[in-house]
DNA sequence: GCTTTAAAAAGTAAGGT
DNA sequence: ACCTTACTTTACAAAGC
């Protein structure tokens, strides 16, 4: 039997940072190749990196959001690229801007089909949300770690809201033991 | 004192006007969906609770009224799908679903997932199918659910496929198109659920 | 509340061939 | 009937309406 923890895969990491300098997004949009900037629609300028793949949202305040990376290392690498691109435009960027991971999205596989109806009742209707008419996944909010898990009939799951990769591991352990206690993982 | 008194009256009046409008909307929607009076009353009780707990703030009266009607139908065992309630509401389906989830959570309605069998009597009568077909459709739903086919599937699509299969088995065939019209799901969904269900039932046609 | 970005899960839908 | 595209859900930051 495969430990469900070994099936965990990081799918997306969201992080925020800042260069410590205000920006004229209009001119950055002109000089930065591939930049998307439509202030009427959204105040941030969108810049995509190819390797690693990610999307950076750059704001007038100099604050930046990076999303789409597959690991925390990729977040740092993507932002390093963004910082260098800005420096090429003669923009001052702090030496090592603090990068804060805000959210990690992971997927995993329990390796068994799940009876979501039984799980909804077993885990307590007041704690879960399962509306198959609206979405096929069952929404399970954990207190510790503070994450949200989406459970599917296939046994696959998505965990989001975590700040560290270990949050997903702890969440999987708790979900597995809760389901085993209820006899719903057989 | 006097100001507080006036404020109370104003709030109360606003609340009453709010409630009056909500009740008339609930009645209008319930009438066009042929929902029994007893269920409308349940919807009104839920709406009143939502009003008392201040859940209306930031949402439209119509949206909450539609959601409570949707919830009441489920609670009373004669569910209407979001598609159906959205058709008589001026709030879009997505908003009705969101509001319903919020109200159900805040009022601890503890709603169980809809059993597809709850749609069988109404859909079958709209299709003028016999009692025999209904029994067969229920049997298909029970058997395939036990085999784990229901998880994550929409109850209406699931019921529609079982009814379609049952109509074939009982020689009272309805087309996928006819069933999809009453169930408000696409023929593709009926086809997909139907294939899974007959395979799980061990039926070869 | 909304707007935008990214990504997964699985079901449903819509449009084209 | 198939194929592709797209929308539903979760979390999160950013600035502005």
Coordinates of N, CA and C in Angstrom, one line a residue, chain B residues 32-161:
Chain B
X32 N -45.5 29.2 -9.7 CA -45.1 28.8 -11.0 C -44.4 27.4 -11.0
X33 N -43.9 27.0 -9.9 CA -43.3 25.7 -9.8 C -44.2 24.6 -9.2
X34 N -45.4 25.0 -9.0 CA -46.4 24.1 -8.4 C -46.0 23.5 -7.1
X35 N -45.4 24.3 -6.2 CA -44.9 23.8 -4.9 C -46.1 24.0 -3.9
X36 N -46.4 22.9 -3.2 CA -47.5 23.0 -2.2 C -47.3 24.1 -1.1
X37 N -48.5 24.5 -0.6 CA -48.5 25.6 0.4 C -47.7 25.2 1.6
X38 N -47.7 24.0 2.0 CA -47.0 23.6 3.3 C -45.5 23.9 3.1
X39 N -45.0 23.6 1.9 CA -43.6 23.9 1.6 C -43.2 25.3 1.6
X40 N -44.2 26.1 1.1 CA -44.0 27.6 1.0 C -43.9 28.1 2.4
X41 N -44.7 27.5 3.3 CA -44.6 28.0 4.7 C -43.3 27.7 5.3
X42 N -42.7 26.5 5.0 CA -41.4 26.2 5.5 C -40.4 27.1 5.0
X43 N -40.5 27.5 3.7 CA -39.6 28.5 3.1 C -39.7 29.8 3.8
X44 N -40.9 30.2 4.2 CA -41.1 31.5 4.9 C -40.5 31.4 6.3
X45 N -40.6 30.3 7.0 CA -40.0 30.2 8.3 C -38.5 30.3 8.2
X46 N -37.9 29.7 7.2 CA -36.4 29.7 7.0 C -36.0 31.2 6.7
X47 N -36.8 31.8 5.8 CA -36.5 33.2 5.4 C -36.5 34.1 6.7
X48 N -37.6 33.9 7.5 CA -37.7 34.7 8.7 C -36.5 34.5 9.6
X49 N -36.0 33.3 9.7 CA -34.8 33.0 10.5 C -33.6 33.7 10.0
X50 N -33.5 33.7 8.6 CA -32.4 34.3 8.0 C -32.4 35.8 8.3
X51 N -33.6 36.4 8.3 CA -33.8 37.8 8.5 C -33.4 38.1 10.0
X52 N -33.9 37.3 10.9 CA -33.6 37.5 12.3 C -32.1 37.4 12.6
X53 N -31.4 36.5 11.9 CA -30.0 36.4 12.1 C -29.1 37.3 11.2
X54 N -29.9 38.2 10.6 CA -29.2 39.2 9.8 C -28.3 38.7 8.6
X55 N -28.8 37.7 8.0 CA -28.1 37.1 6.9 C -28.4 37.7 5.5
X56 N -29.4 38.6 5.5 CA -29.7 39.2 4.3 C -28.8 40.3 3.8
X57 N -28.1 40.9 4.8 CA -27.2 42.1 4.6 C -26.2 41.7 3.5
X58 N -26.1 42.5 2.5 CA -25.1 42.3 1.4 C -25.6 41.3 0.3
X59 N -26.9 40.9 0.4 CA -27.5 40.0 -0.6 C -28.8 40.5 -1.0
X60 N -29.3 40.1 -2.1 CA -30.6 40.5 -2.6 C -31.7 39.7 -1.9
X61 N -32.8 40.4 -1.7 CA -34.0 39.7 -1.0 C -34.4 38.6 -1.9
X62 N -34.4 38.8 -3.2 CA -34.9 37.8 -4.2 C -33.9 36.6 -4.1
X63 N -32.6 36.8 -4.0 CA -31.7 35.7 -3.9 C -31.9 34.9 -2.7
X64 N -32.1 35.5 -1.5 CA -32.4 34.8 -0.3 C -33.7 34.0 -0.4
X65 N -34.7 34.7 -0.9 CA -36.0 34.1 -1.0 C -36.0 32.9 -1.9
X66 N -35.3 33.0 -3.0 CA -35.2 31.8 -3.9 C -34.4 30.7 -3.2
X67 N -33.3 31.0 -2.5 CA -32.5 30.0 -1.9 C -33.3 29.3 -0.8
X68 N -34.1 30.0 0.0 CA -34.9 29.4 1.1 C -36.0 28.5 0.5
X69 N -36.5 28.9 -0.7 CA -37.5 28.1 -1.3 C -36.9 26.8 -1.8
X70 N -35.7 26.9 -2.3 CA -34.9 25.7 -2.8 C -34.6 24.8 -1.6
X71 N -34.2 25.4 -0.5 CA -33.9 24.6 0.7 C -35.2 23.9 1.3
X72 N -36.3 24.7 1.3 CA -37.5 24.1 1.8 C -38.0 22.9 1.0
X73 N -37.8 23.0 -0.3 CA -38.2 21.8 -1.1 C -37.4 20.6 -0.8
X74 N -36.1 20.8 -0.6 CA -35.2 19.7 -0.2 C -35.6 19.2 1.2
X75 N -35.9 20.0 2.1 CA -36.2 19.6 3.5 C -37.5 18.8 3.5
X76 N -38.4 19.2 2.6 CA -39.7 18.5 2.6 C -39.7 17.3 1.7
X77 N -38.6 17.0 1.1 CA -38.5 15.8 0.3 C -39.0 15.9 -1.1
X78 N -39.3 17.1 -1.6 CA -39.7 17.3 -3.0 C -38.9 18.3 -3.6
X79 N -37.6 18.0 -3.8 CA -36.6 18.9 -4.3 C -36.9 19.5 -5.7
X80 N -36.5 20.7 -5.9 CA -36.5 21.3 -7.2 C -35.0 21.6 -7.5
X81 N -34.5 21.4 -8.7 CA -33.1 21.7 -9.0 C -32.9 23.2 -9.0
X82 N -31.6 23.5 -8.9 CA -31.2 24.9 -9.0 C -31.7 25.5 -10.4
X83 N -31.6 24.6 -11.4 CA -32.0 25.0 -12.8 C -33.5 25.4 -12.8
X84 N -34.3 24.6 -12.1 CA -35.7 24.8 -12.0 C -36.1 26.1 -11.3
X85 N -35.4 26.3 -10.1 CA -35.8 27.5 -9.4 C -35.2 28.8 -10.0
X86 N -34.1 28.6 -10.7 CA -33.5 29.8 -11.4 C -34.4 30.2 -12.5
X87 N -35.1 29.3 -13.1 CA -36.0 29.6 -14.3 C -37.1 30.5 -13.9
X88 N -37.5 30.5 -12.6 CA -38.6 31.4 -12.2 C -38.1 32.5 -11.3
X89 N -36.8 32.6 -11.1 CA -36.3 33.7 -10.2 C -35.5 34.7 -11.1
X90 N -35.4 35.9 -10.6 CA -34.6 36.8 -11.4 C -33.2 36.9 -11.0
X91 N -32.8 35.9 -10.1 CA -31.4 35.7 -9.7 C -30.8 34.6 -10.4
X92 N -29.6 34.7 -10.9 CA -29.0 33.6 -11.6 C -28.6 32.4 -10.7
X93 N -28.6 31.2 -11.4 CA -28.3 30.0 -10.7 C -27.1 30.0 -9.8
X94 N -26.0 30.5 -10.3 CA -24.8 30.6 -9.5 C -25.0 31.3 -8.1
X95 N -25.7 32.4 -8.2 CA -25.9 33.2 -7.0 C -26.9 32.5 -6.0
X96 N -27.9 31.8 -6.6 CA -28.8 31.1 -5.8 C -28.1 30.0 -5.0
X97 N -27.2 29.3 -5.7 CA -26.4 28.2 -5.1 C -25.5 28.7 -4.0
X98 N -24.9 29.8 -4.2 CA -24.0 30.4 -3.2 C -24.8 30.9 -2.0
X99 N -25.9 31.5 -2.2 CA -26.7 32.0 -1.1 C -27.3 30.8 -0.3
X100 N -27.7 29.8 -1.0 CA -28.2 28.6 -0.4 C -27.2 28.0 0.5
X101 N -25.9 27.9 0.0 CA -24.9 27.3 0.9 C -24.6 28.1 2.1
X102 N -24.6 29.4 1.9 CA -24.4 30.4 3.0 C -25.5 30.3 4.1
X103 N -26.7 30.3 3.6 CA -27.9 30.3 4.5 C -27.9 28.9 5.3
X104 N -27.7 27.8 4.5 CA -27.7 26.5 5.1 C -26.6 26.3 6.2
X105 N -25.5 26.9 5.9 CA -24.4 26.9 6.9 C -24.7 27.7 8.1
X106 N -25.1 28.9 7.9 CA -25.3 29.8 9.0 C -26.5 29.4 9.9
X107 N -27.5 28.8 9.3 CA -28.7 28.4 10.1 C -28.6 27.0 10.5
X108 N -27.5 26.3 10.2 CA -27.2 24.9 10.6 C -28.4 24.0 10.1
X109 N -28.7 24.2 8.9 CA -29.9 23.4 8.4 C -29.5 21.9 8.2
X110 N -28.2 21.6 8.2 CA -27.7 20.3 8.1 C -28.4 19.4 7.1
X111 N -28.4 20.0 5.9 CA -29.1 19.3 4.7 C -28.3 18.1 4.2
X112 N -29.0 17.0 4.1 CA -28.3 15.9 3.5 C -28.3 16.0 2.0
X113 N -27.4 15.4 1.3 CA -27.4 15.5 -0.2 C -28.7 14.9 -0.7
X114 N -29.1 15.4 -1.8 CA -30.4 15.0 -2.4 C -30.3 13.6 -2.9
X115 N -31.3 12.8 -2.6 CA -31.3 11.4 -3.1 C -32.0 11.5 -4.5
X116 N -31.4 11.0 -5.5 CA -31.9 11.1 -6.9 C -33.4 10.5 -6.9
X117 N -33.7 9.6 -6.1 CA -35.0 9.0 -6.1 C -36.1 10.0 -5.9
X118 N -35.8 11.1 -5.2 CA -36.8 12.1 -4.9 C -37.3 12.8 -6.2
X119 N -36.5 12.7 -7.2 CA -37.0 13.3 -8.5 C -37.8 12.4 -9.4
X120 N -37.7 11.1 -9.0 CA -38.4 10.1 -9.9 C -39.9 10.3 -10.1
X121 N -40.7 10.5 -9.0 CA -42.1 10.6 -9.2 C -42.5 11.8 -10.1
X122 N -41.9 12.9 -9.8 CA -42.3 14.1 -10.6 C -41.8 14.0 -12.0
X123 N -40.6 13.6 -12.3 CA -40.1 13.5 -13.6 C -40.9 12.4 -14.4
X124 N -41.2 11.3 -13.7 CA -42.0 10.3 -14.4 C -43.4 10.7 -14.8
X125 N -44.0 11.4 -13.9 CA -45.4 11.9 -14.2 C -45.4 12.9 -15.3
X126 N -44.4 13.7 -15.3 CA -44.3 14.7 -16.4 C -44.1 14.0 -17.8
X127 N -43.5 12.8 -17.7 CA -43.2 12.0 -18.9 C -44.3 11.0 -19.1
X128 N -45.3 11.0 -18.3 CA -46.4 10.1 -18.3 C -45.9 8.6 -18.4
X129 N -45.0 8.3 -17.4 CA -44.5 6.9 -17.3 C -45.2 6.2 -16.2
X130 N -45.4 4.9 -16.4 CA -46.1 4.1 -15.4 C -45.4 3.9 -14.0
X131 N -46.2 3.4 -13.1 CA -45.7 3.1 -11.8 C -44.5 2.1 -11.9
X132 N -44.7 1.2 -12.8 CA -43.7 0.1 -13.0 C -42.3 0.8 -13.4
X133 N -42.3 1.8 -14.2 CA -41.1 2.4 -14.6 C -40.5 3.1 -13.4
X134 N -41.3 3.7 -12.6 CA -40.8 4.4 -11.4 C -40.1 3.4 -10.4
X135 N -40.8 2.3 -10.2 CA -40.2 1.2 -9.4 C -38.8 0.8 -9.9
X136 N -38.8 0.6 -11.2 CA -37.6 0.1 -11.9 C -36.5 1.2 -11.7
X137 N -36.8 2.4 -12.0 CA -35.8 3.5 -11.9 C -35.3 3.6 -10.4
X138 N -36.1 3.5 -9.4 CA -35.7 3.5 -8.1 C -34.7 2.3 -7.8
X139 N -35.1 1.2 -8.4 CA -34.2 0.0 -8.2 C -32.8 0.2 -8.8
X140 N -32.8 0.8 -9.9 CA -31.5 1.1 -10.6 C -30.7 2.1 -9.7
X141 N -31.4 3.1 -9.2 CA -30.7 4.1 -8.4 C -30.1 3.5 -7.1
X142 N -30.9 2.6 -6.4 CA -30.5 2.0 -5.2 C -29.3 1.1 -5.5
X143 N -29.4 0.2 -6.5 CA -28.4 -0.8 -6.8 C -27.1 -0.1 -7.2
X144 N -27.1 0.9 -8.1 CA -25.9 1.5 -8.6 C -25.3 2.4 -7.5
X145 N -26.1 3.0 -6.6 CA -25.6 3.8 -5.5 C -24.8 2.9 -4.6
X146 N -25.3 1.7 -4.3 CA -24.6 0.8 -3.4 C -23.3 0.4 -4.0
X147 N -23.2 0.4 -5.3 CA -21.9 0.1 -6.0 C -21.0 1.3 -6.1
X148 N -21.4 2.4 -5.5 CA -20.5 3.5 -5.4 C -20.5 4.5 -6.6
X149 N -21.6 4.4 -7.4 CA -21.6 5.2 -8.7 C -22.1 6.7 -8.4
X150 N -22.7 6.9 -7.3 CA -23.3 8.2 -7.1 C -22.4 9.4 -6.7
X151 N -21.3 9.0 -6.0 CA -20.4 10.1 -5.5 C -20.0 11.1 -6.5
X152 N -20.3 12.4 -6.2 CA -20.0 13.5 -7.0 C -20.9 13.8 -8.2
X153 N -21.8 12.9 -8.5 CA -22.7 13.1 -9.6 C -23.9 13.9 -9.2
X154 N -24.4 14.7 -10.2 CA -25.6 15.5 -10.0 C -26.8 14.6 -9.8
X155 N -27.7 14.9 -8.8 CA -28.8 14.0 -8.5 C -29.8 14.0 -9.7
X156 N -30.0 15.2 -10.4 CA -30.9 15.2 -11.5 C -30.5 14.4 -12.7
X157 N -29.2 14.5 -13.0 CA -28.6 13.7 -14.1 C -28.7 12.2 -13.8
X158 N -28.5 11.9 -12.5 CA -28.5 10.5 -12.1 C -29.9 9.9 -12.2
X159 N -30.9 10.7 -11.7 CA -32.3 10.3 -11.8 C -32.7 10.2 -13.3
X160 N -32.3 11.1 -14.1 CA -32.7 11.1 -15.5 C -32.2 9.9 -16.2
X161 N -31.0 9.5 -15.9 CA -30.4 8.3 -16.6 C -31.1 7.1 -16.2

